[in-house]
Amino acid sequence: MADEPQQRPPRWHRRRNREGRPATSEGQAAQIRPEEQQTATHNSQTPHPTPGKSAQPGILSTRRRRPKPKKDAQLPTTPKQEMPALKAKEGSPAAMLGYQMQNSTMETTLRAGGTWVSEEEGNASTAPTTRTTQASLAMASGQVCGYDVILVPWRLVTNYPTLYVQEEDRDQLKAYFTTNLHKEREWDFYFTLQPGSAGKDSILFVPLSQFESFLDVVATELGPISTISALRKDRLWDNAAAPPDWPRPRFLARVKNAQGLKPATQRIQQYPLDNYDEWSMEAYKAFKAKMEVLLNAGKKDSRGHNFGTMRMERLEKQRGYGRVTKRVQRYLGLRDSSAHAHNPDSLSTAWHPDMVAPFQPKHNVRFVCLDVEAFEFNTNLVTEFGFAVLDTEDIIGVAPGENGKNWIAAMKGYHFRITEYTHLKNKRFVKGCPERFNFGPSSFVSLRDMASVTSRVLGDSNAPETCPVVLVGHDILGDLKYLLKVNFNIWNVPHVIDEVDTQVMFRRVQRSNNGRSLVAACDSVDIETKDLHNAGNDAHYTLAAMVAMAVKQSATAPQDSKPWQMVEEAEWTDGELDDGGMGQRSSQPAEKENVAADISGQKPHKPQKKYSPW
């Protein structure tokens, strides 16, 4: 016969109160079985002390279970401790959100609880920054924000420690922002498109109340922080104060982590550009000036009042983008030299791509495009060199065709693989394909012979009839620096007269100061790309994009411009009477890389930095 299962002691036997007495009654004591009573007597001889109490003989010191709360019972809550006011004390992060009122001597300071304190009156009032943003929970992506929302540029939020914190506290706050800016915190992102940008460049915002809440947490955990200056009101977007005809920012998404921001911003491209056709020139200039202030609010120089200087520097840079395209057109025979300024009839206003170039190509140059591929885990190891060459003497009398397709067909391509590094192939960050050069055979060259090969491609500078060379690249300076690693100094080649960066040309096409990829540039002129990250293929597509952008812009007929378009055009070009000026060369890097160190793969040790995921 099987043994009967041992019965579990009743609940009253296991439960004890805090003083160690068994929670029993007279009726319950009679139910104790003999073996349980014997165990209790044995344990009473070795008392177990209760914390804070002295043990008593004959008592089992078993911890009492905490009773479960009822469903409808209200658990006691600890009242929230009110944070101390950060009034006028220099260094509080939350106080940095106080508006520095313009045209007024009265300054206001924000308490940690969201109230404003006047330095003159000392009266607390409700801050406009306490306007609720709960409506964003029900907002759809693309919906315009309400009039009761104040927004702060996201770039200002991420760069706040650098912009507004004293040097002695800056590193500590930077580390805190890097770790905690999105830790257990959600941000409601809004966006507005920059006026005039065909590339749909945007400015990201978050509600000021959310940033205010985050800085309150910073003040609680880190204590007072020494600040430099107060946050100015004109660095924020206040819908209630903005003119009613200005386009309001649109809701983008509620982002829960840093990884969720990138896919959210990619959706901005699906929204249409704002329409300024009915605006006057003065109204558009005022709106554009406000957007420029918000765009630069997160930059280091934005603390002061030197936006005028920053604007002049930006305009000069943008007009420089246009000069690059004009010089390319001049080299290709699509634009005359500066002599046409005195002869307006020489302008090629009626030209189209099925006609030959209207002017003689300037200098009969050779365009030489360079692209370099390096190993992704050690960029000192150069694995491929690619060249694409277009001799302007080969296209004289040839119509370029749509987007320059006939001129692109006259290009020649070269692809060289470094013998010492043929076993290295990029796979993780980019998908390399060194074996798939689509415009000719690949050649294998040793590292020490690559300098002489490059010299032959560029042409012998000692020859009596050496053609002038114009170097081409997409973000060209990075590729030119790699030539130093094979002991070839491109800055010592005398017949190189100019450098053309297709990334700069594409900025002019898009009217955008942000760099774009080679794929984006090719897509804009209907060039199909294949097997990218092969140095030879990339060089071919880069030179083809240069030709196509120059031809397409020359073939664009002038149209009647709206007032806002006239403002934009004036900011991006010196006018049609300008030919782009003289060729421009970059400066040689201050330090030359050690080729011996490159071959061995040794890199100097650098301390690891912790970068923000934003």
PDB file of N, CA and C in Angstrom, residues 50-124:
ATOM      1  N   THR A  50      14.348  37.890  16.192  1.00  0.00           N
ATOM      2  CA  THR A  50      13.675  38.730  15.203  1.00  0.00           C
ATOM      3  C   THR A  50      14.374  40.071  15.172  1.00  0.00           C
ATOM      4  N   PRO A  51      14.624  40.657  13.994  1.00  0.00           N
ATOM      5  CA  PRO A  51      15.331  41.939  13.939  1.00  0.00           C
ATOM      6  C   PRO A  51      14.639  42.974  14.800  1.00  0.00           C
ATOM      7  N   GLY A  52      15.403  43.577  15.699  1.00  0.00           N
ATOM      8  CA  GLY A  52      14.855  44.604  16.577  1.00  0.00           C
ATOM      9  C   GLY A  52      14.172  44.056  17.796  1.00  0.00           C
ATOM     10  N   LYS A  53      14.035  42.728  17.929  1.00  0.00           N
ATOM     11  CA  LYS A  53      13.354  42.109  19.069  1.00  0.00           C
ATOM     12  C   LYS A  53      14.261  41.057  19.669  1.00  0.00           C
ATOM     13  N   SER A  54      14.070  40.769  20.914  1.00  0.00           N
ATOM     14  CA  SER A  54      14.796  39.677  21.563  1.00  0.00           C
ATOM     15  C   SER A  54      13.988  38.410  21.441  1.00  0.00           C
ATOM     16  N   ALA A  55      14.670  37.288  21.202  1.00  0.00           N
ATOM     17  CA  ALA A  55      13.975  36.021  21.003  1.00  0.00           C
ATOM     18  C   ALA A  55      13.361  35.541  22.299  1.00  0.00           C
ATOM     19  N   GLN A  56      12.157  34.956  22.190  1.00  0.00           N
ATOM     20  CA  GLN A  56      11.474  34.394  23.342  1.00  0.00           C
ATOM     21  C   GLN A  56      11.439  32.882  23.202  1.00  0.00           C
ATOM     22  N   PRO A  57      11.640  32.144  24.310  1.00  0.00           N
ATOM     23  CA  PRO A  57      11.621  30.676  24.216  1.00  0.00           C
ATOM     24  C   PRO A  57      10.252  30.153  23.842  1.00  0.00           C
ATOM     25  N   GLY A  58      10.262  29.110  23.023  1.00  0.00           N
ATOM     26  CA  GLY A  58       9.015  28.450  22.660  1.00  0.00           C
ATOM     27  C   GLY A  58       8.288  29.093  21.516  1.00  0.00           C
ATOM     28  N   ILE A  59       8.949  30.029  20.757  1.00  0.00           N
ATOM     29  CA  ILE A  59       8.261  30.733  19.675  1.00  0.00           C
ATOM     30  C   ILE A  59       9.012  30.488  18.379  1.00  0.00           C
ATOM     31  N   LEU A  60       8.295  30.128  17.321  1.00  0.00           N
ATOM     32  CA  LEU A  60       8.882  29.978  15.996  1.00  0.00           C
ATOM     33  C   LEU A  60       8.974  31.361  15.334  1.00  0.00           C
ATOM     34  N   SER A  61      10.176  31.742  14.930  1.00  0.00           N
ATOM     35  CA  SER A  61      10.363  33.084  14.345  1.00  0.00           C
ATOM     36  C   SER A  61      10.306  32.999  12.817  1.00  0.00           C
ATOM     37  N   THR A  62       9.171  32.642  12.261  1.00  0.00           N
ATOM     38  CA  THR A  62       8.968  32.591  10.821  1.00  0.00           C
ATOM     39  C   THR A  62       8.366  33.909  10.354  1.00  0.00           C
ATOM     40  N   ARG A  63       8.874  34.463   9.219  1.00  0.00           N
ATOM     41  CA  ARG A  63       8.399  35.763   8.752  1.00  0.00           C
ATOM     42  C   ARG A  63       6.967  35.669   8.271  1.00  0.00           C
ATOM     43  N   ARG A  64       6.186  36.646   8.644  1.00  0.00           N
ATOM     44  CA  ARG A  64       4.779  36.669   8.258  1.00  0.00           C
ATOM     45  C   ARG A  64       4.645  37.127   6.803  1.00  0.00           C
ATOM     46  N   ARG A  65       3.734  36.505   6.100  1.00  0.00           N
ATOM     47  CA  ARG A  65       3.447  36.929   4.735  1.00  0.00           C
ATOM     48  C   ARG A  65       2.653  38.229   4.736  1.00  0.00           C
ATOM     49  N   ARG A  66       2.992  39.082   3.780  1.00  0.00           N
ATOM     50  CA  ARG A  66       2.250  40.337   3.663  1.00  0.00           C
ATOM     51  C   ARG A  66       0.927  40.065   2.973  1.00  0.00           C
ATOM     52  N   PRO A  67      -0.188  40.477   3.538  1.00  0.00           N
ATOM     53  CA  PRO A  67      -1.488  40.225   2.892  1.00  0.00           C
ATOM     54  C   PRO A  67      -1.586  40.959   1.559  1.00  0.00           C
ATOM     55  N   LYS A  68      -2.269  40.311   0.604  1.00  0.00           N
ATOM     56  CA  LYS A  68      -2.458  40.917  -0.705  1.00  0.00           C
ATOM     57  C   LYS A  68      -3.504  42.018  -0.611  1.00  0.00           C
ATOM     58  N   PRO A  69      -3.271  43.165  -1.291  1.00  0.00           N
ATOM     59  CA  PRO A  69      -4.269  44.239  -1.238  1.00  0.00           C
ATOM     60  C   PRO A  69      -5.494  43.874  -2.050  1.00  0.00           C
ATOM     61  N   LYS A  70      -6.612  44.409  -1.655  1.00  0.00           N
ATOM     62  CA  LYS A  70      -7.844  44.194  -2.394  1.00  0.00           C
ATOM     63  C   LYS A  70      -7.797  44.972  -3.703  1.00  0.00           C
ATOM     64  N   LYS A  71      -8.629  44.512  -4.626  1.00  0.00           N
ATOM     65  CA  LYS A  71      -8.611  45.133  -5.947  1.00  0.00           C
ATOM     66  C   LYS A  71      -9.003  46.596  -5.887  1.00  0.00           C
ATOM     67  N   ASP A  72      -9.996  46.925  -5.085  1.00  0.00           N
ATOM     68  CA  ASP A  72     -10.487  48.297  -5.023  1.00  0.00           C
ATOM     69  C   ASP A  72      -9.750  49.139  -4.006  1.00  0.00           C
ATOM     70  N   ALA A  73      -8.800  48.535  -3.318  1.00  0.00           N
ATOM     71  CA  ALA A  73      -8.120  49.275  -2.256  1.00  0.00           C
ATOM     72  C   ALA A  73      -7.137  50.258  -2.868  1.00  0.00           C
ATOM     73  N   GLN A  74      -7.041  51.435  -2.295  1.00  0.00           N
ATOM     74  CA  GLN A  74      -6.117  52.459  -2.734  1.00  0.00           C
ATOM     75  C   GLN A  74      -4.824  52.342  -1.947  1.00  0.00           C
ATOM     76  N   LEU A  75      -3.738  52.074  -2.647  1.00  0.00           N
ATOM     77  CA  LEU A  75      -2.463  51.970  -1.976  1.00  0.00           C
ATOM     78  C   LEU A  75      -1.995  53.347  -1.542  1.00  0.00           C
ATOM     79  N   PRO A  76      -1.336  53.427  -0.417  1.00  0.00           N
ATOM     80  CA  PRO A  76      -0.848  54.729   0.032  1.00  0.00           C
ATOM     81  C   PRO A  76       0.248  55.234  -0.892  1.00  0.00           C
ATOM     82  N   THR A  77       0.220  56.508  -1.176  1.00  0.00           N
ATOM     83  CA  THR A  77       1.220  57.132  -2.039  1.00  0.00           C
ATOM     84  C   THR A  77       2.003  58.159  -1.255  1.00  0.00           C
ATOM     85  N   THR A  78       3.253  58.271  -1.629  1.00  0.00           N
ATOM     86  CA  THR A  78       4.109  59.259  -0.981  1.00  0.00           C
ATOM     87  C   THR A  78       3.968  60.582  -1.706  1.00  0.00           C
ATOM     88  N   PRO A  79       3.656  61.635  -1.011  1.00  0.00           N
ATOM     89  CA  PRO A  79       3.498  62.922  -1.694  1.00  0.00           C
ATOM     90  C   PRO A  79       4.790  63.325  -2.382  1.00  0.00           C
ATOM     91  N   LYS A  80       4.651  63.878  -3.617  1.00  0.00           N
ATOM     92  CA  LYS A  80       5.816  64.270  -4.397  1.00  0.00           C
ATOM     93  C   LYS A  80       6.510  65.448  -3.737  1.00  0.00           C
ATOM     94  N   GLN A  81       7.802  65.311  -3.595  1.00  0.00           N
ATOM     95  CA  GLN A  81       8.566  66.364  -2.957  1.00  0.00           C
ATOM     96  C   GLN A  81       8.741  67.526  -3.924  1.00  0.00           C
ATOM     97  N   GLU A  82       8.373  68.701  -3.489  1.00  0.00           N
ATOM     98  CA  GLU A  82       8.463  69.873  -4.341  1.00  0.00           C
ATOM     99  C   GLU A  82       9.920  70.268  -4.511  1.00  0.00           C
ATOM    100  N   MET A  83      10.310  70.487  -5.771  1.00  0.00           N
ATOM    101  CA  MET A  83      11.693  70.843  -6.030  1.00  0.00           C
ATOM    102  C   MET A  83      11.933  72.290  -5.656  1.00  0.00           C
ATOM    103  N   PRO A  84      13.108  72.602  -5.177  1.00  0.00           N
ATOM    104  CA  PRO A  84      13.392  73.978  -4.790  1.00  0.00           C
ATOM    105  C   PRO A  84      13.405  74.889  -5.997  1.00  0.00           C
ATOM    106  N   ALA A  85      13.005  76.122  -5.788  1.00  0.00           N
ATOM    107  CA  ALA A  85      12.995  77.098  -6.859  1.00  0.00           C
ATOM    108  C   ALA A  85      14.415  77.396  -7.307  1.00  0.00           C
ATOM    109  N   LEU A  86      14.554  77.537  -8.613  1.00  0.00           N
ATOM    110  CA  LEU A  86      15.867  77.814  -9.165  1.00  0.00           C
ATOM    111  C   LEU A  86      15.980  79.291  -9.528  1.00  0.00           C
ATOM    112  N   LYS A  87      15.351  80.116  -8.727  1.00  0.00           N
ATOM    113  CA  LYS A  87      15.251  81.527  -9.035  1.00  0.00           C
ATOM    114  C   LYS A  87      16.617  82.204  -9.027  1.00  0.00           C
ATOM    115  N   ALA A  88      16.941  82.793 -10.160  1.00  0.00           N
ATOM    116  CA  ALA A  88      18.057  83.728 -10.299  1.00  0.00           C
ATOM    117  C   ALA A  88      19.390  83.168  -9.871  1.00  0.00           C
ATOM    118  N   LYS A  89      19.434  81.885  -9.480  1.00  0.00           N
ATOM    119  CA  LYS A  89      20.710  81.320  -9.085  1.00  0.00           C
ATOM    120  C   LYS A  89      21.401  80.789 -10.321  1.00  0.00           C
ATOM    121  N   GLU A  90      22.553  81.307 -10.564  1.00  0.00           N
ATOM    122  CA  GLU A  90      23.276  80.948 -11.769  1.00  0.00           C
ATOM    123  C   GLU A  90      23.671  79.484 -11.735  1.00  0.00           C
ATOM    124  N   GLY A  91      23.369  78.790 -12.819  1.00  0.00           N
ATOM    125  CA  GLY A  91      23.830  77.427 -12.895  1.00  0.00           C
ATOM    126  C   GLY A  91      22.750  76.392 -12.958  1.00  0.00           C
ATOM    127  N   SER A  92      21.469  76.753 -12.738  1.00  0.00           N
ATOM    128  CA  SER A  92      20.438  75.733 -12.786  1.00  0.00           C
ATOM    129  C   SER A  92      20.079  75.432 -14.226  1.00  0.00           C
ATOM    130  N   PRO A  93      20.082  74.158 -14.635  1.00  0.00           N
ATOM    131  CA  PRO A  93      19.713  73.847 -16.014  1.00  0.00           C
ATOM    132  C   PRO A  93      18.289  74.253 -16.334  1.00  0.00           C
ATOM    133  N   ALA A  94      17.352  74.045 -15.399  1.00  0.00           N
ATOM    134  CA  ALA A  94      15.970  74.408 -15.689  1.00  0.00           C
ATOM    135  C   ALA A  94      15.814  75.903 -15.836  1.00  0.00           C
ATOM    136  N   ALA A  95      16.616  76.673 -15.119  1.00  0.00           N
ATOM    137  CA  ALA A  95      16.533  78.122 -15.238  1.00  0.00           C
ATOM    138  C   ALA A  95      16.965  78.594 -16.612  1.00  0.00           C
ATOM    139  N   MET A  96      17.682  77.760 -17.327  1.00  0.00           N
ATOM    140  CA  MET A  96      18.125  78.151 -18.654  1.00  0.00           C
ATOM    141  C   MET A  96      16.972  78.312 -19.618  1.00  0.00           C
ATOM    142  N   LEU A  97      15.799  77.768 -19.307  1.00  0.00           N
ATOM    143  CA  LEU A  97      14.660  77.882 -20.198  1.00  0.00           C
ATOM    144  C   LEU A  97      13.927  79.192 -20.023  1.00  0.00           C
ATOM    145  N   GLY A  98      14.360  80.041 -19.118  1.00  0.00           N
ATOM    146  CA  GLY A  98      13.740  81.346 -18.964  1.00  0.00           C
ATOM    147  C   GLY A  98      14.014  82.200 -20.179  1.00  0.00           C
ATOM    148  N   TYR A  99      12.968  82.828 -20.701  1.00  0.00           N
ATOM    149  CA  TYR A  99      13.148  83.671 -21.873  1.00  0.00           C
ATOM    150  C   TYR A  99      13.972  84.896 -21.516  1.00  0.00           C
ATOM    151  N   GLN A 100      14.925  85.230 -22.355  1.00  0.00           N
ATOM    152  CA  GLN A 100      15.611  86.503 -22.230  1.00  0.00           C
ATOM    153  C   GLN A 100      14.829  87.469 -23.095  1.00  0.00           C
ATOM    154  N   MET A 101      13.969  88.254 -22.470  1.00  0.00           N
ATOM    155  CA  MET A 101      13.037  89.097 -23.192  1.00  0.00           C
ATOM    156  C   MET A 101      13.797  90.165 -23.970  1.00  0.00           C
ATOM    157  N   GLN A 102      13.459  90.319 -25.232  1.00  0.00           N
ATOM    158  CA  GLN A 102      14.094  91.330 -26.048  1.00  0.00           C
ATOM    159  C   GLN A 102      13.443  92.683 -25.800  1.00  0.00           C
ATOM    160  N   ASN A 103      14.227  93.768 -25.969  1.00  0.00           N
ATOM    161  CA  ASN A 103      13.763  95.139 -25.790  1.00  0.00           C
ATOM    162  C   ASN A 103      13.178  95.372 -24.413  1.00  0.00           C
ATOM    163  N   SER A 104      13.686  94.715 -23.411  1.00  0.00           N
ATOM    164  CA  SER A 104      13.183  94.893 -22.059  1.00  0.00           C
ATOM    165  C   SER A 104      14.312  94.610 -21.093  1.00  0.00           C
ATOM    166  N   THR A 105      14.323  95.363 -19.982  1.00  0.00           N
ATOM    167  CA  THR A 105      15.357  95.161 -18.972  1.00  0.00           C
ATOM    168  C   THR A 105      14.937  94.137 -17.950  1.00  0.00           C
ATOM    169  N   MET A 106      13.655  93.763 -17.914  1.00  0.00           N
ATOM    170  CA  MET A 106      13.182  92.795 -16.943  1.00  0.00           C
ATOM    171  C   MET A 106      13.525  91.396 -17.420  1.00  0.00           C
ATOM    172  N   GLU A 107      14.164  90.613 -16.570  1.00  0.00           N
ATOM    173  CA  GLU A 107      14.501  89.238 -16.875  1.00  0.00           C
ATOM    174  C   GLU A 107      13.624  88.314 -16.061  1.00  0.00           C
ATOM    175  N   THR A 108      13.279  87.163 -16.633  1.00  0.00           N
ATOM    176  CA  THR A 108      12.462  86.185 -15.937  1.00  0.00           C
ATOM    177  C   THR A 108      13.228  84.895 -15.810  1.00  0.00           C
ATOM    178  N   THR A 109      12.928  84.157 -14.764  1.00  0.00           N
ATOM    179  CA  THR A 109      13.603  82.895 -14.493  1.00  0.00           C
ATOM    180  C   THR A 109      12.564  81.831 -14.266  1.00  0.00           C
ATOM    181  N   LEU A 110      12.804  80.651 -14.792  1.00  0.00           N
ATOM    182  CA  LEU A 110      11.864  79.547 -14.680  1.00  0.00           C
ATOM    183  C   LEU A 110      12.172  78.714 -13.457  1.00  0.00           C
ATOM    184  N   ARG A 111      11.162  78.518 -12.615  1.00  0.00           N
ATOM    185  CA  ARG A 111      11.307  77.585 -11.503  1.00  0.00           C
ATOM    186  C   ARG A 111      11.297  76.159 -12.041  1.00  0.00           C
ATOM    187  N   ALA A 112      11.746  75.254 -11.206  1.00  0.00           N
ATOM    188  CA  ALA A 112      11.724  73.850 -11.614  1.00  0.00           C
ATOM    189  C   ALA A 112      10.309  73.346 -11.766  1.00  0.00           C
ATOM    190  N   GLY A 113       9.354  73.957 -11.066  1.00  0.00           N
ATOM    191  CA  GLY A 113       7.972  73.508 -11.152  1.00  0.00           C
ATOM    192  C   GLY A 113       7.214  74.095 -12.304  1.00  0.00           C
ATOM    193  N   GLY A 114       7.821  74.976 -13.109  1.00  0.00           N
ATOM    194  CA  GLY A 114       7.137  75.498 -14.278  1.00  0.00           C
ATOM    195  C   GLY A 114       6.498  76.840 -14.057  1.00  0.00           C
ATOM    196  N   THR A 115       6.986  77.664 -13.155  1.00  0.00           N
ATOM    197  CA  THR A 115       6.444  78.997 -12.951  1.00  0.00           C
ATOM    198  C   THR A 115       7.511  80.022 -13.251  1.00  0.00           C
ATOM    199  N   TRP A 116       7.056  81.207 -13.604  1.00  0.00           N
ATOM    200  CA  TRP A 116       7.969  82.284 -13.954  1.00  0.00           C
ATOM    201  C   TRP A 116       8.037  83.267 -12.804  1.00  0.00           C
ATOM    202  N   VAL A 117       9.221  83.742 -12.496  1.00  0.00           N
ATOM    203  CA  VAL A 117       9.423  84.675 -11.403  1.00  0.00           C
ATOM    204  C   VAL A 117      10.048  85.933 -11.952  1.00  0.00           C
ATOM    205  N   SER A 118       9.393  87.050 -11.729  1.00  0.00           N
ATOM    206  CA  SER A 118       9.915  88.321 -12.185  1.00  0.00           C
ATOM    207  C   SER A 118      10.937  88.836 -11.199  1.00  0.00           C
ATOM    208  N   GLU A 119      12.065  89.304 -11.693  1.00  0.00           N
ATOM    209  CA  GLU A 119      13.098  89.831 -10.815  1.00  0.00           C
ATOM    210  C   GLU A 119      12.669  91.158 -10.207  1.00  0.00           C
ATOM    211  N   GLU A 120      11.769  91.887 -10.874  1.00  0.00           N
ATOM    212  CA  GLU A 120      11.351  93.179 -10.364  1.00  0.00           C
ATOM    213  C   GLU A 120      10.161  93.060  -9.415  1.00  0.00           C
ATOM    214  N   GLU A 121       9.180  92.220  -9.755  1.00  0.00           N
ATOM    215  CA  GLU A 121       7.972  92.126  -8.955  1.00  0.00           C
ATOM    216  C   GLU A 121       8.005  90.966  -7.974  1.00  0.00           C
ATOM    217  N   GLY A 122       8.718  89.877  -8.342  1.00  0.00           N
ATOM    218  CA  GLY A 122       8.781  88.720  -7.466  1.00  0.00           C
ATOM    219  C   GLY A 122       7.507  87.920  -7.457  1.00  0.00           C
ATOM    220  N   ASN A 123       6.621  88.110  -8.422  1.00  0.00           N
ATOM    221  CA  ASN A 123       5.352  87.391  -8.481  1.00  0.00           C
ATOM    222  C   ASN A 123       5.484  86.211  -9.422  1.00  0.00           C
ATOM    223  N   ALA A 124       4.987  85.075  -8.983  1.00  0.00           N
ATOM    224  CA  ALA A 124       5.018  83.873  -9.815  1.00  0.00           C
ATOM    225  C   ALA A 124       3.809  83.851 -10.724  1.00  0.00           C
TER     226      ALA A 124
END
